[in-house]
Tab-separated table of C-alpha atoms in Angstrom:
chain	number	residue	atom	x	y	z
A	1	UNK	CA	-8.487	-8.710	8.682
A	2	UNK	CA	-12.252	-9.047	8.062
A	3	UNK	CA	-14.453	-9.393	5.116
A	4	UNK	CA	-14.259	-7.091	2.177
A	5	UNK	CA	-17.172	-4.685	3.232
A	6	UNK	CA	-15.399	-4.209	6.625
A	7	UNK	CA	-12.229	-3.695	4.797
A	8	UNK	CA	-13.665	-1.083	2.543
A	9	UNK	CA	-15.278	0.682	5.471
A	10	UNK	CA	-11.975	0.740	7.300
A	11	UNK	CA	-10.217	2.226	4.152
A	12	UNK	CA	-12.986	4.750	3.965
A	13	UNK	CA	-12.453	5.814	7.657
A	14	UNK	CA	-8.723	5.886	7.257
A	15	UNK	CA	-8.858	8.307	4.425
A	16	UNK	CA	-11.420	10.212	6.256
A	17	UNK	CA	-9.402	10.890	9.196
A	18	UNK	CA	-6.213	11.432	7.318
A	19	UNK	CA	-4.448	8.271	8.359
A	20	UNK	CA	-4.100	7.281	4.693
A	21	UNK	CA	-3.954	9.555	1.676
A	22	UNK	CA	-6.790	9.884	-0.847
A	23	UNK	CA	-4.260	9.900	-3.934
A	24	UNK	CA	-2.129	7.428	-5.571
A	25	UNK	CA	1.312	6.787	-3.991
A	26	UNK	CA	4.505	7.856	-5.571
A	27	UNK	CA	5.958	4.141	-5.372
A	28	UNK	CA	4.559	0.889	-4.225
A	29	UNK	CA	6.685	-2.180	-3.092
A	30	UNK	CA	5.639	-5.633	-2.446
A	31	UNK	CA	7.129	-8.492	-0.512
A	32	UNK	CA	6.920	-10.703	2.574
A	33	UNK	CA	5.255	-8.862	5.740
A	34	UNK	CA	7.494	-6.795	7.942
A	35	UNK	CA	5.368	-7.045	11.216
A	36	UNK	CA	4.343	-3.371	10.919
A	37	UNK	CA	0.601	-2.696	11.442
A	38	UNK	CA	-1.655	-2.326	8.334
A	39	UNK	CA	-2.699	1.223	7.749
A	40	UNK	CA	-6.259	-0.017	6.840
A	41	UNK	CA	-7.060	-2.800	9.322
A	42	UNK	CA	-4.379	-2.019	12.199
A	43	UNK	CA	-3.424	-5.864	12.357
A	44	UNK	CA	0.293	-6.710	11.893
A	45	UNK	CA	1.460	-7.668	8.287
A	46	UNK	CA	3.214	-10.917	9.296
A	47	UNK	CA	6.101	-12.408	7.366
A	48	UNK	CA	3.627	-15.090	5.993
A	49	UNK	CA	1.426	-12.249	4.521
A	50	UNK	CA	2.137	-10.301	1.292
A	51	UNK	CA	2.766	-6.703	2.382
A	52	UNK	CA	2.610	-3.586	0.010
A	53	UNK	CA	4.583	-0.611	1.156
A	54	UNK	CA	3.073	2.624	-0.091
A	55	UNK	CA	5.420	5.638	-0.472
A	56	UNK	CA	3.943	9.201	-0.780
A	57	UNK	CA	5.730	12.422	-0.997
A	58	UNK	CA	5.004	14.532	2.090
A	59	UNK	CA	3.354	17.969	1.861
A	60	UNK	CA	5.739	20.654	2.668
A	61	UNK	CA	7.852	18.453	4.822
A	62	UNK	CA	11.166	16.834	4.237
A	63	UNK	CA	11.103	13.233	3.538
A	64	UNK	CA	8.431	10.808	2.487
A	65	UNK	CA	5.536	8.967	4.197
A	66	UNK	CA	5.296	5.208	4.164
A	67	UNK	CA	2.166	3.025	4.775
A	68	UNK	CA	2.094	-0.765	5.164
A	69	UNK	CA	-0.858	-2.684	3.962
A	70	UNK	CA	-1.951	-6.242	3.532
A	71	UNK	CA	-2.815	-7.063	-0.315
A	72	UNK	CA	-6.489	-7.307	0.580
A	73	UNK	CA	-6.489	-4.094	2.478
A	74	UNK	CA	-4.715	-2.220	-0.582
A	75	UNK	CA	-7.450	-3.653	-2.728
A	76	UNK	CA	-9.991	-2.169	-0.367
A	77	UNK	CA	-8.184	1.074	-0.169
A	78	UNK	CA	-7.902	1.233	-3.923
A	79	UNK	CA	-11.662	0.658	-4.523
A	80	UNK	CA	-12.710	3.317	-1.997
A	81	UNK	CA	-10.013	5.641	-3.325
A	82	UNK	CA	-11.291	5.427	-6.940
A	83	UNK	CA	-14.991	5.704	-5.621
A	84	UNK	CA	-13.951	8.833	-3.877
A	85	UNK	CA	-13.043	10.546	-7.120
A	86	UNK	CA	-9.261	10.235	-7.543
A	87	UNK	CA	-8.153	9.619	-11.129
A	88	UNK	CA	-5.972	6.840	-11.963
A	89	UNK	CA	-4.805	3.566	-10.413
A	90	UNK	CA	-2.513	3.262	-7.468
A	91	UNK	CA	0.273	1.311	-9.043
A	92	UNK	CA	3.298	3.406	-10.296
A	93	UNK	CA	4.611	3.528	-13.813
A	94	UNK	CA	6.317	0.240	-14.857
A	95	UNK	CA	9.943	2.164	-15.094
A	96	UNK	CA	11.693	0.621	-12.389
A	97	UNK	CA	11.494	3.631	-10.169
A	98	UNK	CA	9.207	1.885	-7.482
A	99	UNK	CA	11.684	-0.975	-7.143
A	100	UNK	CA	13.514	-1.174	-3.706
A	101	UNK	CA	16.259	-3.644	-3.409
A	102	UNK	CA	15.769	-6.316	-0.747
A	103	UNK	CA	12.027	-5.507	-0.348
A	104	UNK	CA	10.666	-7.510	-3.361
A	105	UNK	CA	9.456	-11.000	-3.311
A	106	UNK	CA	10.973	-13.161	-6.035
A	107	UNK	CA	9.439	-16.570	-6.109
A	108	UNK	CA	11.031	-17.698	-9.564
A	109	UNK	CA	14.647	-17.211	-8.604
A	110	UNK	CA	15.310	-15.267	-11.794
A	111	UNK	CA	16.401	-11.553	-12.003
A	112	UNK	CA	16.826	-11.381	-8.170
A	113	UNK	CA	17.963	-7.955	-6.861
A	114	UNK	CA	19.936	-7.040	-3.838
């Protein structure tokens, strides 16, 4: 993955090239990695890693856009996104709208969904 300054540079480049949006996502889910490539560092998000899946409404097209990122890569993107002038943080409101069954990591065994 690299150190924080490298991850931040990669996050800036992903936004600059249009490979990752500049604005906050519609929803964010977390859980074990799916093996998908990270939208920031391009390395696989392995099942041993914590993965965040970012969902964005597409501009004028049907459907939504999904991006998979490591937790550290998400933090680098969030810092660079905020520096770039976007308002607000990336985490969605806490109204359960961002919860997707079978994609969340529950380490307590309480309140399991799915």
